[in-house]
Coordinates of C-alpha atoms in Angstrom, one line a residue:
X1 CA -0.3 7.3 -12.7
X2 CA -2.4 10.0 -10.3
X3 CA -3.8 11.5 -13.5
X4 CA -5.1 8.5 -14.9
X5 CA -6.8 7.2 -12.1
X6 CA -8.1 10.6 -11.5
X7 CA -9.7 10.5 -14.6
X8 CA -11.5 7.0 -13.7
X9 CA -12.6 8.2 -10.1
X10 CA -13.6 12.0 -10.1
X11 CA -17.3 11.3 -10.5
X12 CA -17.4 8.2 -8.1
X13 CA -16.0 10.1 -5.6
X14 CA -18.3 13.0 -5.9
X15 CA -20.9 10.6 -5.3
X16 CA -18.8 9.4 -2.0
X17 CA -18.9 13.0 -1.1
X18 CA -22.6 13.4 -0.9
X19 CA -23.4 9.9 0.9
X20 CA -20.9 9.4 3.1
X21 CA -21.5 11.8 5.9
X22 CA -24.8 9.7 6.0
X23 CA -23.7 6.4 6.2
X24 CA -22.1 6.4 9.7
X25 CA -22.8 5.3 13.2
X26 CA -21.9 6.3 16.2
X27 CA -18.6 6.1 17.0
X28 CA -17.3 4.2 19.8
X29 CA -15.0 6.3 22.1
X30 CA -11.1 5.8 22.4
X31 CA -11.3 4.2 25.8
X32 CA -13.7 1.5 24.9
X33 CA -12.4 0.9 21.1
X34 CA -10.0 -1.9 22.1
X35 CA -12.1 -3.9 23.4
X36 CA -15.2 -2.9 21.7
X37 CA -15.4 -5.1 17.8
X38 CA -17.4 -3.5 15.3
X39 CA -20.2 -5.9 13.3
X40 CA -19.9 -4.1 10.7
X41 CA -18.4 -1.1 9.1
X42 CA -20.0 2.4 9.1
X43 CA -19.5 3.0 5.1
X44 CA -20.9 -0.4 4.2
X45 CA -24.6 0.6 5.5
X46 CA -27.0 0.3 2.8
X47 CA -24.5 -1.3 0.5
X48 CA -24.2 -5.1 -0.4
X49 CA -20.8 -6.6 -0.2
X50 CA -19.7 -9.7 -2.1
X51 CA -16.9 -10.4 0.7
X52 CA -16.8 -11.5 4.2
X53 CA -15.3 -8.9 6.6
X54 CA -12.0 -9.9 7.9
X55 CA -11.2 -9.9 11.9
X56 CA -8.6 -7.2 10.9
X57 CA -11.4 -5.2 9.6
X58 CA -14.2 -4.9 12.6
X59 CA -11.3 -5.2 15.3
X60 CA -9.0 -2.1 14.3
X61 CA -8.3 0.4 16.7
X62 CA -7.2 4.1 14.9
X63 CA -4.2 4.9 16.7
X64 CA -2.8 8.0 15.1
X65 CA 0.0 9.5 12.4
X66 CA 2.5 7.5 12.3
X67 CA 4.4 10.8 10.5
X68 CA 3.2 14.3 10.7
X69 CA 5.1 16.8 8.9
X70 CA 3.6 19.9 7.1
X71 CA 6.7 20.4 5.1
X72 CA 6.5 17.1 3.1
X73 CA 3.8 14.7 1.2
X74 CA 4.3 11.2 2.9
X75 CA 3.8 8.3 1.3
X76 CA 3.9 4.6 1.1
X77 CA 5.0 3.8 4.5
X78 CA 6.5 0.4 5.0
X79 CA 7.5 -1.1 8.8
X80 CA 9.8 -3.4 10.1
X81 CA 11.3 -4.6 13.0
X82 CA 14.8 -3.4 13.0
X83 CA 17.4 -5.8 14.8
X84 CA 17.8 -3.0 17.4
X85 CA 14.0 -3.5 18.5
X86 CA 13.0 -0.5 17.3
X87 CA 10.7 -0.4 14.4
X88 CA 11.9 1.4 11.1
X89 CA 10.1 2.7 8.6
X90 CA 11.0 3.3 4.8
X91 CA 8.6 5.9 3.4
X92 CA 8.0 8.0 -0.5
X93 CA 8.3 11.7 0.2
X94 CA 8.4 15.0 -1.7
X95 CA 7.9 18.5 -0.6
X96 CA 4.7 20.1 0.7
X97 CA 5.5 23.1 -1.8
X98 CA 5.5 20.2 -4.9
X99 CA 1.8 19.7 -4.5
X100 CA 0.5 16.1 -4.7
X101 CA 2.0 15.2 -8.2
X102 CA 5.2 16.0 -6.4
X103 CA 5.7 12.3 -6.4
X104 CA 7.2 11.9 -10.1
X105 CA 9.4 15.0 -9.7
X106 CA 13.2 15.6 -9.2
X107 CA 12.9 16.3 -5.3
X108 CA 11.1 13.0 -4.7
X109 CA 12.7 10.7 -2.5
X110 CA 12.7 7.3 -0.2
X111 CA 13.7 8.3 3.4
X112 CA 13.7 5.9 7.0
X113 CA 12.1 7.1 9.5
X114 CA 12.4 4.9 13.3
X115 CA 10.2 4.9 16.3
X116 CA 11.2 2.9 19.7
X117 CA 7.3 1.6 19.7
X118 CA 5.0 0.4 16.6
X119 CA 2.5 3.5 17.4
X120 CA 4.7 5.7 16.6
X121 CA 6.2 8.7 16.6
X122 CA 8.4 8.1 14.0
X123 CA 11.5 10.3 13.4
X124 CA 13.2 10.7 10.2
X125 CA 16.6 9.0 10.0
X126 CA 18.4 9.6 6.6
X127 CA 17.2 9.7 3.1
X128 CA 17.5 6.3 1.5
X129 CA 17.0 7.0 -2.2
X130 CA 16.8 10.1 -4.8
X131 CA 17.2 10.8 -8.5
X132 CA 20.9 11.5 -8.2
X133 CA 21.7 8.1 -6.4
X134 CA 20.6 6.4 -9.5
X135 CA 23.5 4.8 -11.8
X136 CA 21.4 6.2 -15.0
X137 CA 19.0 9.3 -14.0
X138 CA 18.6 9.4 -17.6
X139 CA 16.2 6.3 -17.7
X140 CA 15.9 6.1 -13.8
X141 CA 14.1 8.8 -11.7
X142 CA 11.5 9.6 -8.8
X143 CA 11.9 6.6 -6.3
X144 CA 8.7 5.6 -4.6
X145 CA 6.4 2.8 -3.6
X146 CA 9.0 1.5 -1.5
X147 CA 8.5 -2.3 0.3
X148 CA 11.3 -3.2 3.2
X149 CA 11.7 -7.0 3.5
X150 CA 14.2 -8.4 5.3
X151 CA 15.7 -12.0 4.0
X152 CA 18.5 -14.4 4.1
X153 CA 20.5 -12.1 6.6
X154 CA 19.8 -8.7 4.0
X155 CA 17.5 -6.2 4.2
X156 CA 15.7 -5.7 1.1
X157 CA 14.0 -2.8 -0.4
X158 CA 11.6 -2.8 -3.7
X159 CA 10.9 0.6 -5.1
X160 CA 9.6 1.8 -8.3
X161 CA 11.2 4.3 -10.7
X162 CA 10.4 6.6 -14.2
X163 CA 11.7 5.6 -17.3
X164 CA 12.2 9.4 -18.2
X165 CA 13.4 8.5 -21.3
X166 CA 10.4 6.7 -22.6
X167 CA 7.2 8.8 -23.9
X168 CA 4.3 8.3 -21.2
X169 CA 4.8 7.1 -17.3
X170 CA 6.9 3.8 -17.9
X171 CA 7.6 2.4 -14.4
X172 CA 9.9 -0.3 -13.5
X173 CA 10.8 -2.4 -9.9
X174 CA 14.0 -2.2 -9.1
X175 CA 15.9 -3.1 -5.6
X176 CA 18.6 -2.4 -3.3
X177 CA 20.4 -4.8 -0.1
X178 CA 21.5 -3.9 2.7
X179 CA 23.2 -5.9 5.8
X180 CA 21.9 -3.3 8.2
X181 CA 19.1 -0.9 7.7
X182 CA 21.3 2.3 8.1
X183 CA 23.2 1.1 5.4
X184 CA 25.4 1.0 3.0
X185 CA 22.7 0.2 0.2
X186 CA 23.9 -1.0 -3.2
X187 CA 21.5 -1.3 -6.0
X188 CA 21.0 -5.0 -6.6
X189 CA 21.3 -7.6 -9.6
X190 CA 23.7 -6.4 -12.7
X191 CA 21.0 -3.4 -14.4
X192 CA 21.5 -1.1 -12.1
X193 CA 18.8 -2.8 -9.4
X194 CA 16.3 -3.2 -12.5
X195 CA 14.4 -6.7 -11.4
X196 CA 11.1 -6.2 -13.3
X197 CA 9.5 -4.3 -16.3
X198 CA 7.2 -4.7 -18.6
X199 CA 7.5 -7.4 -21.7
X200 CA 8.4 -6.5 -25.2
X201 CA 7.0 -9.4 -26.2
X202 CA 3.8 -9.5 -28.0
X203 CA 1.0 -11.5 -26.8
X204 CA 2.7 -11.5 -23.3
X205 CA 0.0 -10.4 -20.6
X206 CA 2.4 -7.3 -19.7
X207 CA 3.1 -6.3 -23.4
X208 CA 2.2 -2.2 -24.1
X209 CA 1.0 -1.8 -20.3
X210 CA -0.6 1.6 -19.9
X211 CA 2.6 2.7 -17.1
X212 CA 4.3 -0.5 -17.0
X213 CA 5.1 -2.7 -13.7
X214 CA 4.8 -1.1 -10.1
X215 CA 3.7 -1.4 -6.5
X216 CA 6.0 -4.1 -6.2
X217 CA 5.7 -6.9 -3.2
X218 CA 7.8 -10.0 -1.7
X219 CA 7.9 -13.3 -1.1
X220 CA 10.6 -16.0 -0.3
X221 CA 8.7 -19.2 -0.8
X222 CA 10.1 -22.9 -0.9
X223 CA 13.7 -21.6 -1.6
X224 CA 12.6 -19.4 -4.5
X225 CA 12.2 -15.7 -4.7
X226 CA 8.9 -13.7 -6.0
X227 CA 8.8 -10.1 -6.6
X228 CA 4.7 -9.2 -7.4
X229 CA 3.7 -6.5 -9.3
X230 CA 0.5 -4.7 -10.7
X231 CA 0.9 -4.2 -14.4
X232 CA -2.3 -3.0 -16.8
X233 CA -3.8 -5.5 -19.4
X234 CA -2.4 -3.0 -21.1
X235 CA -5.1 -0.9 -19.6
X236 CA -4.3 0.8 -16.4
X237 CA -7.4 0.8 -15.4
X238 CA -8.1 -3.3 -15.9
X239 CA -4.9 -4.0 -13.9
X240 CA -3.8 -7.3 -12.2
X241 CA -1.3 -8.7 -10.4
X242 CA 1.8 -11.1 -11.0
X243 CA 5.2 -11.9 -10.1
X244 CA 8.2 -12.7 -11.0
X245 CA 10.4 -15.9 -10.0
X246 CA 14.3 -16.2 -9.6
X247 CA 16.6 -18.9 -7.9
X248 CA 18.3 -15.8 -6.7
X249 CA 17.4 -12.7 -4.5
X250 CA 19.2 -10.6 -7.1
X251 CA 17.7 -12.2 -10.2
X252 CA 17.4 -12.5 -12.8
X253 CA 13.8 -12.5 -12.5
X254 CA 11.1 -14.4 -15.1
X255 CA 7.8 -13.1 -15.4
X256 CA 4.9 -15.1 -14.5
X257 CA 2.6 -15.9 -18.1
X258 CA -0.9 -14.6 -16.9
X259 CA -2.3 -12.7 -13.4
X260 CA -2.1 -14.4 -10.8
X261 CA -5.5 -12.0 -9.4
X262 CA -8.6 -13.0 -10.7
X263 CA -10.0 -9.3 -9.5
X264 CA -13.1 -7.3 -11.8
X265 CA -12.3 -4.1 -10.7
X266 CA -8.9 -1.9 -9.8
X267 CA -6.7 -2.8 -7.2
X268 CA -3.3 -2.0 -6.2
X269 CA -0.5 -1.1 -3.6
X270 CA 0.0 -5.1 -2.7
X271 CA 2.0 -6.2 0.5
X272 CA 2.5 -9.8 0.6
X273 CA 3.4 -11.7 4.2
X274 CA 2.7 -15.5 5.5
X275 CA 1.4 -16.6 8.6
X276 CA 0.6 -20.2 9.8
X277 CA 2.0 -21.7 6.2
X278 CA -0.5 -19.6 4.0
X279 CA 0.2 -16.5 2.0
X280 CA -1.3 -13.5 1.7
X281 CA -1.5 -10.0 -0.5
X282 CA -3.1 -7.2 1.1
X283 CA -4.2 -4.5 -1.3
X284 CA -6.8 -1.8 -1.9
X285 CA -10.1 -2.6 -3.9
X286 CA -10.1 1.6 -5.1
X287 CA -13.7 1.5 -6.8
X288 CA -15.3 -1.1 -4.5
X289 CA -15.8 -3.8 -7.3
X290 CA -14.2 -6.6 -6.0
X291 CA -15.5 -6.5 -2.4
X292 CA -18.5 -4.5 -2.9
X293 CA -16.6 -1.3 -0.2
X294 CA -15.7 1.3 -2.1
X295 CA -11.9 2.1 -0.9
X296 CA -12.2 -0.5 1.0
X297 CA -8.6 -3.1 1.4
X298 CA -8.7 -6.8 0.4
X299 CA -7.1 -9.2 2.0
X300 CA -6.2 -12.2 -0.6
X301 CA -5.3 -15.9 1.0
X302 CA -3.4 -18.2 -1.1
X303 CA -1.7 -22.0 -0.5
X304 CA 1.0 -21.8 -2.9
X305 CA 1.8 -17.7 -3.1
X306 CA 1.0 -17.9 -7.1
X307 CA -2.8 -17.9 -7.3
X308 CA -5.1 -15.3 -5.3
X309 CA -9.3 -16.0 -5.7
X310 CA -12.0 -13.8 -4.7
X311 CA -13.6 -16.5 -3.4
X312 CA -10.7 -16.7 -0.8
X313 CA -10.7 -13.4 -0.6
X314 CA -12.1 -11.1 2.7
X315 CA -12.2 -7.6 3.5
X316 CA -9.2 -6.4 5.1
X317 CA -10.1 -2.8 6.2
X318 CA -12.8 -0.2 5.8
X319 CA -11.8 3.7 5.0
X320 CA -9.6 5.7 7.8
X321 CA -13.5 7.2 8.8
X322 CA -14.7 3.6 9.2
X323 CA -12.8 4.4 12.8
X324 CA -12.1 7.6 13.5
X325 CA -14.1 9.7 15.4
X326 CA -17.4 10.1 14.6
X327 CA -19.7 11.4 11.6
X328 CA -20.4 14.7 13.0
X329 CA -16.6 15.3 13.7
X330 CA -15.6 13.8 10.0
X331 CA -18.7 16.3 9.0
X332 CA -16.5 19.2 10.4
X333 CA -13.5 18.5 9.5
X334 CA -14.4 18.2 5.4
X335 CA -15.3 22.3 5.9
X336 CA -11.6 22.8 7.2
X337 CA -9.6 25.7 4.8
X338 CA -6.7 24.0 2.4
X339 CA -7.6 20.3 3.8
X340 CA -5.8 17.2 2.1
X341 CA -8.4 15.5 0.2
X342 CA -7.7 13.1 -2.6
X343 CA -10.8 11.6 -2.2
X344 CA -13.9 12.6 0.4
X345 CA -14.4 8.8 1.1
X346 CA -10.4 8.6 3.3
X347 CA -9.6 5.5 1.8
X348 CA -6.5 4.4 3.1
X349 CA -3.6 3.8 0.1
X350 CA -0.6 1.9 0.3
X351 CA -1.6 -0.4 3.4
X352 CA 1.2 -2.7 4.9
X353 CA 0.8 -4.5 8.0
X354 CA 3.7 -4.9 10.9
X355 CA 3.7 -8.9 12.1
X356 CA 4.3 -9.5 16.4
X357 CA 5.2 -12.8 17.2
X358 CA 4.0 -14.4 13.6
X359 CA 1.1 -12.4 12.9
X360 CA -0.4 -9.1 12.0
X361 CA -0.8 -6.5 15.0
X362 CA -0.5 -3.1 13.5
X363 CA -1.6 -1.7 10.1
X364 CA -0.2 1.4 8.3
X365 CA -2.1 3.3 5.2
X366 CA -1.6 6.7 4.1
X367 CA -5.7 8.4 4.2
X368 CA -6.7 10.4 1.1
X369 CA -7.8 12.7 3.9
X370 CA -5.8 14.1 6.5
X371 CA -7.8 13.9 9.5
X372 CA -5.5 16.2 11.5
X373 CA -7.2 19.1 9.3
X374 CA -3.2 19.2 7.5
X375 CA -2.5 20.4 3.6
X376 CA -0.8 17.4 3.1
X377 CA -0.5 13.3 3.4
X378 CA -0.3 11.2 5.8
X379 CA 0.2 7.7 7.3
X380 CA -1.7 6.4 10.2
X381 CA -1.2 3.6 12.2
X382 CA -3.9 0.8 13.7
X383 CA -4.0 -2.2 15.9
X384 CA -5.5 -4.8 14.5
X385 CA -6.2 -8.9 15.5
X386 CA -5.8 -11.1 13.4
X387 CA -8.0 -14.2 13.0
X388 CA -8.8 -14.7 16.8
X389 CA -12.6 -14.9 16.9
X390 CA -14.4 -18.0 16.5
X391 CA -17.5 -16.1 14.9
X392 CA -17.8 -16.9 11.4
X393 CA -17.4 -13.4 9.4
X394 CA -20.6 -12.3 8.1
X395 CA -21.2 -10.2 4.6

């Protein structure tokens, strides 16, 4: 999947490269930045968005890592309150020595991490998933993009795997339950925790996707059960979202008939949450198309969970350098020796939000920069309010 996005982005972020150092303000300082709201974000001067900012996205606060660790590439971090207090963590990880396309390989692997407050530190706990766990490593390999949910009494967890035995990337959604977060997790459903691949059939929306379904989300939702998923149209690169519907947590699952996203441009990495009766899907916008920010995250508002509209749509967050530091320090850290950079812009990947009392208070997104000058990724942590001004939210 990294190589083919790759492909699509190089030259765009070259061009990130040589404006972005120029499109900052100052920064505000650490003491004043909680109570200090931005009007708008640093990257977006001189550009003209096509969505409102969100109260998530001129309120966040950068906090920090929420993992550091030189020895491994971290991943897709996903948080939850754990019935001890204590929020846990389900993460992707590979080793450092792998390099970044580590992710696909033998050696990668879903581990929990646990920290006693949201901000973090988080310590690693156990490892969670691998190759070898699978029932059939011959069609099942390299867990990742992991989402914890927690329903009905279970703890849920949606991941991703290979096909290894199909030609090209062929990735499915699969999931495992748990009563209790340390375990004992059993693959769900009767395939082996398989709950959602692409269609065979032709004419389906899904049918010959470019890497098949990923970056799965969920959603309980009137007494039903919706796993979403990105899948390409069949190209990867004109990919939307949809779900899939069961009666039951462990499926079967049926597909949805068309997107349920009515996006122009790339998106991915979905998490899906309610507050106040409406639904949400947070995801990134990678090239900028759909909100006009390049990098920039998306935060989608639905009534029913099975439609998402631009026009509903606002901008959920800017890049990690949208608030950290300032330019001149972002300007100084780019000339750091063996620095992490996936792209120069630091959009953040993977985002998932951690709800307090009912609604969002913290954010998590791995940067495609590591700001702590490190060789590898990682996830960072934010405060964020959500939907407390009266203002209305201006482009």
């Amino acid at each position: 999947m990294w190589k083919l996005f790759k492909r699509e982005v190089h030259h765009a972020c070259k061009a990130v490269v040589g404006c972005g150092l120029l499109c900052g303000m100052v920064g505000v300082s650490p003491a004043l930045a909680q109570e200090v709201w931005q009007d708008s974000l640093r990257s977006s001067r001189g550009v003209s968005l096509t969505m409102p900012y969100s109260d998530m996205a001129l309120s966040a606060r950068f906090i920090g890592p929420a993992v550091s660790d030189k020895d491994w590439y971290i991943w897709c971090f996903s948080p939850i309150w754990g019935k001890d207090g204590k929020v846990h963590a389900f993460c992707s990880r590979w080793p450092a020595a792998e390099g970044m396309e580590g992710w696909t390989g033998a050696n990668a692997e879903i581990a929990h991490y646990v920290a006693d407050r949201p901000e973090g530190p988080f310590r690693y706990v156990a490892t969670v998933m691998k190759t070898s766990m699978f029932p059939d490593p011959a069609t099942m390999s390299a867990p990742h993009n992991p989402r914890l949910e927690y329903v009905d009494g279970k703890y849920v967890l949606l991941y991703i795997c290979q096909n290894p035995s199909k030609e090209g990337t062929k990735q499915r959604v699969g999931m495992m339950v748990a009563d209790n977060l340390e375990g004992l997790w059993r693959f769900a459903g009767d395939r082996g925790g398989i709950m959602v691949e692409a269609s065979d059939a032709p004419g389906h929306w899904t049918y010959q996707a470019a890497i098949g379904a990923d970056n799965p989300a969920f959603l309980k939702i009137e007494g039903k059960y919706y796993i979403y998923y990105k899948c390409g149209t069949p190209e990867h690169m004109k990919a939307k979202y949809g779900y899939a519907v069961s009666d039951k947590l462990e499926g079967p699952y049926e597909m949805c008939d068309a997107p349920i996203t009515d996006n122009v441009s790339y998106l991915e990495d979905a998490q899906a949450f309610s507050v106040d009766g409406k639904y949400y899907l947070l995801t990134t916008d990678n090239l900028g198309g759909n909100s006009g920010g390049w990098g920039y995250l998306i935060l989608w508002e639905s009534e029913d969970g099975k439609s998402f509209r631009r026009a509903d749509a606002q901008i959920a967050m800017g890049t990690v350098f949208d608030y950290w530091k300032t330019p001149a320090d972002r300007e100084e850290l780019m000339k750091t020796p063996g620095l992490f950079v996936r792209c120069a812009s630091g959009k953040l990947e993977r985002p998932a939000v951690l709800l307090k009392k009912g609604k969002p208070a913290y954010l998590y997104g791995v940067a495609d920069v590591n700001v702590n000058g490190g060789k590898v990724s990682e996830p960072y942590v934010f405060s964020v309010k959500w939907k407390v001004s009266k203002r209305k939210s201006g482009r």
